[in-house]
Amino acid sequence: PAIPKWQQNRKATSLTKTETDLENRIAAIPISRFRNFCIIAHIDHGKSTLSDRLLELTGVILRGGVKQSLDTLRVERERGITVKAQTCCMIYKHKGQDYLLHLVDTPGHVDFRAEVSRSFASCGGALLLIDASQGIQAQTVANYFQAFAQGLQLVPVINKIDLPSADINRTLEQIKSTFELDASDTMGVSAKTGLNVEKLLPTIIERVPAPIGSDKDPLQILLVDSWYDPYRGVILLVRLFSGTLKPGDALTSFATSTRYTVIGCGILYPSKLRQNSLRAGQVGYIYFNPAMKQMSEAKVGDTFTHTQSFRTGEVQALPGFEEPRPMVFVSAFPIERDDFQRLDDSIQSLMLNDRAITVHKTASEALGAGFTLGFLGTLHCSVFQDRLSQEYGTSVILTPPAVPYKVIYTSGKEEILSSPLDFPDAQTIHTKILSLQEPFVAATVTLPEEYLGRALELCEGSRGIQKDLTFFTASQVVLKYDIPLSMLVEDFFGRLKSATKGYASLDYEDAGWRPAKLERLQLMVNKVGVDAISRVVHTTQAERLAREWVGKFKEHVERQLFEVVIQAGVGGGNDTAVGRKILARETVPAFRKDVTAKLHAADTGRKQKLLNKQKEGRKRMRAIGKVEVKQEAFQGFLAKS
């Protein structure tokens, strides 16, 4: 008779032969032969390709298999970028002895810098990967200093040395002058062809230090990352600093004081591979029974220990991580209003694996119920929209990216506003508000010297404040500007790439709040405000945006039996044109019937009488008529040009 499914599952809880053999091999490796390292680089410098070559050399994956084997998301494979840090264990035999290597492939885009900083906590060293054809880029510099501050042992590696455009000598000089590293210790490889990659593993073993800790000491675990499994609940990726962990152990969280019972543990090889235990120095995953159901319980940077050790106080909490804060806000609405619940379910499911997103419900008269979403940057927002479409088949209408603003009242109260609809009117600004402030970022732009003039023009036109200009080689320039975040999210990086033919790179970090002259720009149709189309802007940008808005919106409004006036203005209230300064206007003419067609050409009196009657009818219709703007008009207006 067939074995019941529940018995099959129960039987499967014991390790397979492959899992047992691997665990026995790992158990024979002392912590002195563990090496935990990550690969850091600027975007598109070849991190994922190098990871594939290392996994092939250690036998984890087959040669010539799937590219970007550690990138599990469809959007990562389609765009060729890494969105989420991925990990994998490898066993490598060096001088007749097995070494356990733990690799972390990190994202290269500035929007996902939090993923990089978390990866450093589980590593003792880092491969600093640099493209031989592009040299040191902005994110390379940012990652270096972040890793240096964490005390990681850095191994510089020059990639793509096989390209005709590779300039190895220039890159070596940049490494020496920028990072003050010994150029003679730098390795040159080609991750695509595999050239010299086999020499990299012995270098990692010799130069990256082994983790410190003992499996005899009390258990001390750092929560590095987490993801949601529909059957096992929240699965935690942890780094063990001391002690030993096995299924059945009772753990307690330092952040929440909640007790959990471990039901399973293992390593990533590169998919989940069960083990009977984890010990000090290892990085692996654990899950509980009863399962951890809420992602909010898994606080990244939290420390776990055995419940008994928590009670006695013999284990101290480890330093955690700074939670990333949203820098860009958009409003999302379903294309069909009946799909709101489906959109809600899709967003909640995605949030289980992307803790950096913030969500608040909102509503619009024009677009119905929706959500205000907070993201780390514009690429993060774009990736989220792609994942909604690819993984859940959900299409949404997104408003243009907006940034938060700070309001300081005369009473001393401070308030941060993330929605333009909450922005105070002109009267409140003049009577009750001491200061309006906008967020700035410290931007670092690395580019060839020949494009310096265009880059300076773009930064100055974006209300930037120059802080530094450095030639770190004869042909490479580093520009440092303080730029308003609102200008950065207006496709600043895209315009920078266009101005420099794709050779510039950009990195930025928070630079605090600064006073600014701000206004709320509102679109109106027949003097009635459209709540879905409003934005907080600097006074110098208001008129330009107003003209763009009315011209574009006119293209999507259907003609009515009466004249439709489209205006954009600042000041005043949310709903009407009262007290508002109008900056731009367009008119959609009414349909006009030829009421004089039946008359004789010489009957001028009768002709004028009919025209006046038609004119009076239009006035009455304009007074009582209401413009019905279809949702397709908003979709067309909000779609990217």
XYZ file of C-alpha atoms in Angstrom:
641
model
C 0.000 0.000 0.000
C 1.050 3.605 -0.631
C 2.747 5.389 2.272
C 0.606 8.292 3.557
C 2.005 11.706 2.708
C 2.355 12.687 6.361
C 4.528 9.618 6.954
C 6.643 10.467 3.909
C 7.227 13.959 5.312
C 8.024 12.530 8.725
C 10.520 10.113 7.248
C 12.156 12.920 5.275
C 13.186 14.705 8.489
C 16.270 12.471 8.738
C 19.295 13.633 6.741
C 20.005 12.194 3.325
C 23.340 10.539 2.561
C 24.584 13.695 0.790
C 23.602 15.867 3.759
C 25.200 13.420 6.219
C 28.463 13.171 4.242
C 28.707 16.950 3.993
C 27.998 17.389 7.707
C 30.663 14.820 8.636
C 33.154 16.611 6.424
C 32.307 19.990 7.980
C 32.457 18.534 11.510
C 36.084 17.533 10.900
C 37.068 21.131 10.026
C 38.191 23.237 13.038
C 37.162 26.894 13.298
C 40.738 27.878 12.443
C 40.034 26.652 8.903
C 36.786 28.645 8.484
C 36.839 31.672 6.165
C 33.865 34.059 5.932
C 34.137 36.650 3.157
C 32.014 38.777 0.834
C 32.456 40.335 -2.594
C 31.909 44.101 -2.775
C 32.027 46.262 -5.877
C 30.258 48.898 -7.903
C 27.228 47.767 -9.897
C 28.036 45.700 -13.018
C 31.676 45.027 -12.078
C 31.157 41.239 -12.150
C 30.392 40.133 -8.575
C 27.777 37.509 -9.482
C 29.890 36.137 -12.338
C 32.891 35.756 -10.026
C 30.659 34.017 -7.480
C 29.634 31.503 -10.154
C 33.279 30.716 -10.951
C 34.131 30.181 -7.264
C 31.141 27.859 -6.806
C 32.188 25.880 -9.894
C 35.768 25.511 -8.664
C 34.581 24.145 -5.313
C 32.069 21.758 -6.894
C 28.957 23.416 -5.484
C 27.455 23.942 -8.951
C 28.203 22.379 -12.338
C 30.381 24.189 -14.850
C 28.504 25.964 -17.608
C 25.239 25.873 -15.673
C 22.800 28.672 -14.928
C 24.374 32.139 -14.864
C 23.936 34.272 -11.735
C 23.233 31.097 -9.779
C 22.918 32.983 -6.472
C 20.418 35.525 -7.865
C 17.052 33.895 -7.242
C 14.653 36.678 -8.278
C 13.403 36.934 -11.848
C 13.965 40.688 -11.856
C 17.627 40.103 -10.890
C 18.199 37.802 -13.852
C 16.367 40.061 -16.323
C 18.167 43.232 -15.261
C 21.506 41.571 -14.552
C 21.739 43.118 -11.078
C 21.801 41.809 -7.516
C 18.986 43.142 -5.354
C 19.368 41.007 -2.238
C 22.598 39.720 -0.689
C 22.902 35.966 -1.262
C 25.044 33.483 0.646
C 26.590 30.075 0.015
C 28.964 27.654 1.754
C 31.858 25.961 -0.048
C 34.437 23.334 0.943
C 37.871 23.741 -0.639
C 40.906 21.485 -0.198
C 44.113 23.496 0.225
C 47.476 21.834 0.896
C 45.723 18.572 1.721
C 43.297 20.094 4.254
C 39.610 20.993 3.958
C 38.568 24.622 4.469
C 34.979 25.799 4.977
C 34.359 28.994 3.012
C 31.262 31.123 3.407
C 30.622 33.518 0.512
C 28.275 36.531 0.436
C 27.436 38.087 -2.947
C 26.334 41.658 -2.223
C 24.322 44.190 -4.296
C 26.254 46.933 -6.054
C 23.628 49.679 -6.309
C 23.532 52.424 -3.708
C 19.815 51.808 -3.009
C 20.701 48.459 -1.412
C 23.648 49.558 0.712
C 21.891 48.224 3.842
C 22.248 44.707 2.409
C 26.007 45.282 2.105
C 26.441 46.601 5.649
C 24.574 43.596 7.081
C 26.813 41.244 5.130
C 29.922 42.683 6.798
C 28.738 41.450 10.210
C 29.070 37.814 9.134
C 32.444 38.230 7.378
C 36.101 38.552 8.312
C 37.267 39.777 4.925
C 36.111 41.122 1.580
C 37.145 40.890 -2.059
C 37.226 44.468 -3.360
C 36.348 43.884 -7.021
C 37.244 46.570 -9.573
C 36.471 46.624 -13.305
C 39.750 47.013 -15.267
C 38.004 48.962 -18.032
C 36.121 51.414 -15.770
C 38.464 51.711 -12.795
C 37.381 52.746 -9.325
C 33.780 53.991 -9.218
C 31.746 55.841 -6.600
C 30.207 52.783 -4.947
C 33.635 51.093 -4.858
C 34.907 53.929 -2.672
C 31.825 53.890 -0.429
C 32.028 50.112 0.085
C 35.754 50.273 0.828
C 35.443 52.786 3.637
C 32.438 50.977 5.091
C 34.330 47.666 5.109
C 37.471 49.341 6.474
C 35.460 50.830 9.348
C 34.158 47.323 10.174
C 37.728 46.019 10.394
C 37.474 43.631 7.437
C 40.615 42.350 5.719
C 40.399 43.689 2.158
C 41.741 41.800 -0.863
C 41.762 44.001 -4.019
C 40.907 42.105 -7.218
C 40.901 43.546 -10.745
C 38.265 41.920 -12.958
C 37.726 41.851 -16.742
C 41.456 41.927 -17.528
C 40.700 40.131 -20.814
C 38.810 43.094 -22.301
C 40.545 45.134 -25.038
C 39.646 48.302 -23.125
C 41.185 47.055 -19.850
C 43.737 49.468 -18.362
C 45.371 47.463 -15.586
C 48.181 49.925 -14.827
C 45.730 52.800 -14.388
C 43.557 50.686 -12.080
C 46.578 49.657 -9.978
C 47.559 53.306 -9.613
C 44.014 54.178 -8.519
C 44.055 51.410 -5.894
C 47.343 52.707 -4.515
C 46.387 56.399 -4.472
C 42.751 56.074 -3.395
C 42.900 53.249 -0.853
C 46.624 53.298 0.049
C 46.752 49.560 -0.585
C 49.838 47.727 -1.825
C 49.327 47.272 -5.570
C 51.625 44.223 -5.540
C 49.002 42.341 -3.491
C 46.330 42.910 -6.147
C 45.158 39.981 -8.261
C 43.986 40.227 -11.867
C 41.223 37.867 -13.012
C 38.574 37.409 -15.660
C 35.423 36.079 -14.029
C 33.808 35.516 -17.427
C 36.542 33.248 -18.829
C 37.797 31.948 -15.465
C 41.328 33.326 -16.021
C 43.351 33.259 -12.741
C 40.210 32.620 -10.656
C 41.685 29.335 -9.332
C 44.488 31.403 -7.704
C 41.937 33.447 -5.796
C 40.821 30.705 -3.381
C 44.323 30.112 -1.897
C 44.689 33.891 -1.546
C 41.417 34.074 0.404
C 42.575 31.282 2.728
C 45.938 32.950 3.351
C 44.763 36.548 3.770
C 41.243 36.429 5.267
C 41.393 35.711 9.027
C 39.490 32.829 10.604
C 36.504 33.745 12.815
C 37.061 33.945 16.568
C 34.932 31.881 18.945
C 34.517 28.504 20.625
C 31.744 25.959 20.341
C 32.242 25.229 24.053
C 31.178 28.736 25.133
C 27.548 29.823 25.716
C 25.561 30.297 22.498
C 25.638 33.776 20.932
C 23.856 34.255 17.585
C 23.492 37.366 15.411
C 20.421 37.615 13.158
C 21.772 38.735 9.767
C 18.749 38.335 7.481
C 15.388 36.597 7.225
C 12.837 35.502 4.652
C 9.360 34.019 4.689
C 8.467 30.433 3.835
C 4.749 29.607 3.468
C 5.190 26.262 5.265
C 7.862 26.982 7.879
C 7.139 30.622 8.629
C 10.021 33.052 9.039
C 13.436 31.505 8.390
C 16.427 33.247 9.983
C 19.904 33.569 8.504
C 22.280 33.690 11.483
C 25.972 33.971 12.261
C 27.156 31.964 15.293
C 29.811 33.809 17.307
C 30.071 31.133 20.010
C 28.426 27.931 21.141
C 26.606 25.134 19.326
C 23.019 25.054 18.047
C 20.899 21.998 17.257
C 17.188 21.206 16.737
C 15.274 21.090 20.019
C 17.217 23.976 21.589
C 15.201 26.705 23.317
C 16.312 30.203 22.233
C 15.376 33.663 23.488
C 15.533 36.949 21.582
C 17.268 39.883 23.277
C 15.104 42.378 21.356
C 11.684 40.926 22.211
C 12.463 38.476 25.090
C 10.355 35.936 23.184
C 11.175 32.227 23.559
C 11.422 29.946 20.511
C 12.154 26.250 19.972
C 14.452 25.332 17.074
C 12.966 22.632 14.864
C 15.503 22.707 12.025
C 18.821 24.194 10.956
C 21.199 23.996 8.023
C 23.478 25.769 5.580
C 22.987 27.272 2.115
C 24.799 25.162 -0.481
C 23.532 27.196 -2.445
C 19.976 25.985 -1.711
C 18.959 25.025 1.826
C 20.797 21.908 3.050
C 19.763 20.499 6.429
C 22.297 19.794 9.183
C 22.042 18.264 12.653
C 23.895 21.178 14.229
C 25.628 24.522 13.651
C 28.652 25.720 15.612
C 30.709 28.827 16.287
C 32.031 30.518 13.161
C 29.359 29.128 10.843
C 26.646 31.011 8.965
C 23.408 29.086 8.472
C 19.643 29.155 8.715
C 17.242 28.139 11.493
C 13.466 27.900 11.862
C 11.146 27.253 14.768
C 8.152 25.242 15.943
C 5.729 26.851 16.607
C 6.795 28.864 13.581
C 7.648 32.541 13.727
C 4.710 33.951 11.728
C 5.401 37.700 11.716
C 8.409 39.257 9.971
C 8.256 42.032 12.580
C 9.461 39.494 15.162
C 12.668 38.936 13.183
C 14.550 42.134 13.962
C 17.728 42.171 11.881
C 20.712 42.752 14.177
C 19.013 40.967 17.098
C 20.948 38.565 19.330
C 19.676 35.093 20.273
C 21.001 32.756 22.943
C 19.868 29.692 24.876
C 17.000 30.544 27.194
C 18.983 29.414 30.243
C 21.910 31.687 29.321
C 19.479 34.572 28.792
C 18.063 34.110 32.278
C 21.473 33.984 33.976
C 22.768 36.987 32.005
C 26.034 35.277 31.001
C 25.614 36.314 27.340
C 25.581 39.938 26.184
C 23.758 41.355 23.172
C 25.845 41.982 20.056
C 25.912 45.399 18.336
C 23.004 45.545 15.893
C 22.427 47.376 12.625
C 20.990 50.760 11.848
C 17.588 50.271 10.226
C 17.439 51.807 6.724
C 14.904 54.611 6.444
C 12.771 55.300 3.358
C 13.999 58.146 1.172
C 11.422 58.044 -1.652
C 7.624 57.849 -1.364
C 5.065 56.981 -4.030
C 1.331 56.343 -3.974
C 0.129 53.086 -5.550
C -3.425 52.477 -6.799
C -4.976 49.452 -8.542
C -5.876 49.989 -12.193
C -9.346 48.572 -11.479
C -10.839 49.748 -8.182
C -12.243 46.283 -7.502
C -8.659 44.938 -7.351
C -7.760 46.804 -4.139
C -7.830 43.690 -1.940
C -5.700 41.780 -4.431
C -3.152 44.606 -4.460
C -3.167 44.655 -0.650
C -2.452 40.903 -0.497
C 0.342 41.194 -3.086
C 2.070 44.051 -1.242
C 1.855 42.241 2.099
C 3.361 39.105 0.545
C 6.276 41.053 -0.961
C 6.912 42.834 2.328
C 7.544 39.466 3.983
C 10.820 39.307 2.043
C 11.621 43.031 1.791
C 11.605 44.665 5.195
C 12.839 48.040 3.881
C 9.397 48.961 2.454
C 6.966 51.016 4.531
C 3.222 50.968 3.776
C 0.304 53.185 4.796
C -3.203 53.140 3.346
C -4.420 56.226 1.523
C -7.338 57.297 -0.675
C -7.856 59.548 -3.669
C -11.096 60.914 -5.130
C -9.685 60.379 -8.599
C -8.030 56.967 -8.200
C -9.831 55.414 -5.231
C -8.253 53.500 -2.345
C -4.516 52.843 -2.475
C -1.254 52.843 -0.528
C 1.586 55.232 0.247
C 4.820 53.238 -0.103
C 8.265 54.213 1.169
C 11.414 52.979 -0.637
C 15.181 53.298 -0.255
C 15.507 54.838 -3.728
C 14.070 54.980 -7.225
C 15.642 51.656 -8.302
C 14.178 49.966 -5.223
C 10.757 51.334 -6.267
C 11.195 50.134 -9.856
C 12.242 46.638 -8.726
C 9.220 46.456 -6.414
C 6.872 47.353 -9.282
C 8.461 44.684 -11.505
C 8.116 42.034 -8.773
C 4.428 42.912 -8.292
C 3.847 42.335 -11.992
C 6.038 39.234 -12.427
C 5.316 37.321 -9.218
C 1.692 38.283 -8.593
C 0.387 39.540 -11.946
C -0.626 42.833 -10.322
C -0.480 46.082 -12.308
C -0.569 49.390 -10.460
C -0.703 53.121 -11.076
C 2.246 54.822 -9.358
C 2.433 58.548 -8.703
C 5.791 60.283 -9.343
C 8.358 59.745 -6.544
C 8.143 62.264 -3.701
C 10.381 62.894 -0.699
C 9.527 63.787 2.905
C 9.612 67.361 4.176
C 10.026 68.780 7.659
C 7.764 71.503 9.090
C 8.946 73.488 12.136
C 6.129 75.440 13.801
C 6.505 78.656 15.775
C 5.471 76.677 18.870
C 8.606 74.526 18.514
C 6.777 71.444 17.271
C 8.394 69.531 14.385
C 6.541 67.341 11.892
C 7.718 65.266 8.926
C 5.282 65.079 6.008
C 5.457 62.335 3.383
C 2.298 63.233 1.416
C 1.785 66.471 -0.574
C -1.855 66.513 0.568
C -0.660 67.127 4.147
C 1.373 70.191 3.140
C 0.061 73.375 4.841
C -1.644 76.127 2.850
C -0.163 79.581 2.271
C -1.958 81.217 5.218
C -0.729 78.584 7.671
C 2.833 78.934 6.341
C 2.812 82.699 6.940
C 1.196 82.639 10.385
C 2.143 79.421 12.180
C 5.279 78.002 10.570
C 8.820 79.036 11.420
C 10.674 77.000 8.797
C 10.154 74.510 5.960
C 13.017 72.099 5.345
C 13.873 69.535 2.676
C 16.296 66.563 2.817
C 19.722 66.790 1.173
C 22.129 64.032 0.168
C 25.911 64.115 -0.087
C 26.495 62.867 -3.644
C 29.825 61.556 -4.953
C 30.199 61.430 -8.729
C 33.136 59.672 -10.390
C 33.642 60.399 -14.096
C 36.243 60.919 -16.860
C 37.699 64.430 -17.039
C 36.333 65.087 -20.549
C 32.733 65.097 -19.224
C 33.427 67.344 -16.230
C 31.750 70.424 -17.721
C 28.468 68.606 -18.426
C 28.415 67.058 -14.963
C 29.021 70.426 -13.281
C 26.209 71.961 -15.337
C 23.826 69.174 -14.322
C 24.692 69.410 -10.608
C 24.387 73.208 -10.558
C 21.077 72.996 -12.431
C 19.840 70.571 -9.773
C 20.401 73.194 -7.038
C 23.558 71.405 -5.931
C 26.207 72.905 -3.651
C 29.756 71.950 -4.631
C 31.863 70.567 -1.776
C 34.927 69.141 -3.488
C 36.515 68.462 -6.861
C 39.478 66.082 -6.980
C 41.569 64.644 -9.801
C 42.652 61.283 -8.396
C 44.266 60.373 -11.731
C 45.114 62.413 -14.817
C 41.831 61.410 -16.465
C 39.439 60.588 -13.575
C 37.591 63.170 -11.483
C 35.684 62.849 -8.217
C 32.939 65.445 -7.711
C 31.263 65.927 -4.341
C 27.983 67.859 -4.195
C 25.222 68.360 -1.666
C 22.022 67.923 -3.702
C 18.340 68.094 -2.671
C 16.877 64.596 -2.531
C 13.879 65.833 -4.537
C 16.196 66.577 -7.475
C 17.981 63.243 -7.120
C 14.764 61.242 -7.547
C 13.895 63.179 -10.732
C 15.991 60.726 -12.766
C 19.224 62.537 -11.829
C 21.257 59.377 -12.386
C 19.691 58.813 -15.820
C 20.511 62.373 -16.891
C 24.033 61.997 -15.507
C 24.544 58.813 -17.529
C 23.286 60.564 -20.669
C 25.565 63.561 -20.115
C 28.639 61.345 -19.664
C 27.777 58.614 -22.200
C 27.381 56.102 -19.390
C 30.849 56.564 -17.862
C 29.809 58.328 -14.638
C 28.972 56.562 -11.380
C 27.022 57.881 -8.416
C 26.975 57.243 -4.686
C 25.069 59.217 -2.073
C 24.285 59.288 1.628
C 21.996 61.270 3.875
C 23.152 64.859 4.543
C 20.355 66.040 6.851
C 17.683 68.735 6.536
C 18.088 72.277 5.187
C 15.707 75.274 5.008
C 14.078 75.760 1.603
C 11.386 77.833 -0.116
C 8.739 75.204 -0.768
C 5.251 75.304 -2.269
C 2.593 72.742 -3.081
C 1.862 72.595 -6.792
C -1.714 71.479 -7.541
C -3.425 70.559 -10.815
C -7.024 71.771 -11.206
C -9.758 70.985 -13.701
C -12.408 73.737 -13.954
C -11.054 75.230 -10.694
C -11.426 71.970 -8.751
C -8.219 70.392 -7.410
C -7.207 66.889 -8.550
C -5.806 65.266 -5.410
C -3.907 62.564 -7.303
C -1.770 65.166 -9.082
C -0.076 67.404 -6.527
C 3.508 67.790 -5.430
C 5.712 69.794 -3.069
C 8.299 71.695 -5.130
C 10.915 74.398 -4.720
C 9.737 77.834 -5.850
C 12.323 77.884 -8.657
C 10.865 74.696 -10.156
C 7.160 75.473 -9.789
C 6.485 77.366 -13.041
C 8.388 74.895 -15.234
C 6.542 71.913 -13.762
C 3.191 73.717 -13.965
C 3.577 74.256 -17.714
C 4.610 70.626 -18.223
C 1.632 69.352 -16.217
C -1.128 71.303 -17.953
C 0.299 70.568 -21.406
C 0.549 66.835 -20.734
C -2.805 66.521 -18.961
C -4.594 68.296 -21.809
C -3.563 65.451 -24.132
C -5.522 62.954 -22.008
C -8.763 64.892 -21.291
C -11.691 64.279 -23.635
C -13.630 67.255 -25.062
C -16.940 68.068 -23.387
C -20.040 70.007 -24.443
C -18.549 72.961 -22.572
C -15.083 74.453 -22.242
C -12.671 72.627 -19.844
C -10.013 74.743 -18.136
C -6.876 72.972 -16.885
C -4.738 74.992 -14.463
C -1.755 74.455 -12.185
C -1.039 76.729 -9.253
C 0.538 77.064 -5.817
C -0.876 78.114 -2.454
C -4.560 77.966 -1.481
C -6.452 74.967 -0.122
C -6.622 71.390 -1.309
C -9.888 71.435 -3.253
C -10.416 74.757 -5.026
C -8.599 77.576 -6.789
C -9.498 80.089 -4.048
C -6.372 81.865 -2.823
C -4.189 79.993 -5.294
C -1.618 81.609 -7.576
C -2.141 80.234 -11.099
C 1.141 79.522 -12.914
C -0.053 77.804 -16.117
C -3.287 77.189 -18.019
C -4.534 75.178 -20.957
C -8.068 75.049 -22.392
C -9.867 72.126 -23.971
C -12.435 73.715 -26.354
C -16.056 72.602 -26.270
C -17.839 70.673 -28.985
C -19.639 73.273 -31.111
C -22.744 72.610 -33.166
C -23.178 74.708 -36.305
C -26.563 76.227 -35.427
C -26.473 78.582 -38.429
C -26.219 75.897 -41.119
C -29.942 76.013 -41.888
C -30.046 79.828 -42.354
C -29.703 81.895 -45.492
C -26.407 83.747 -45.725
C -28.166 87.126 -45.787
C -30.166 86.536 -42.560
C -27.588 88.126 -40.222
C -30.078 89.066 -37.459
C -31.397 85.516 -37.080
C -27.835 84.174 -37.241
C -26.655 86.416 -34.375
C -29.702 85.520 -32.281
C -28.978 81.772 -32.556
C -25.283 82.292 -31.718
C -26.157 84.314 -28.605
C -28.630 81.643 -27.510
C -25.959 78.969 -27.914
C -23.519 81.116 -25.923
C -26.005 81.487 -23.036
C -26.611 77.727 -23.026
C -22.886 77.079 -22.722
C -22.631 79.421 -19.744
C -25.414 77.565 -17.915
C -23.820 74.182 -18.709
C -20.395 75.350 -17.496
C -21.975 76.568 -14.267
C -23.730 73.287 -13.444
C -21.711 70.791 -15.499
C -19.082 68.542 -13.928
C -16.048 67.285 -15.828
C -15.832 63.514 -15.747
C -12.138 62.724 -16.081
C -11.749 59.036 -16.852
C -9.179 56.951 -15.009
C -7.397 56.303 -18.305
C -6.500 60.019 -18.326
C -4.708 59.677 -14.973
C -2.966 56.510 -16.132
C -1.728 58.253 -19.253
C -0.588 61.320 -17.324
C 1.202 59.371 -14.578
C 2.852 56.938 -17.016
C 6.522 57.637 -17.701
C 7.139 59.559 -20.869
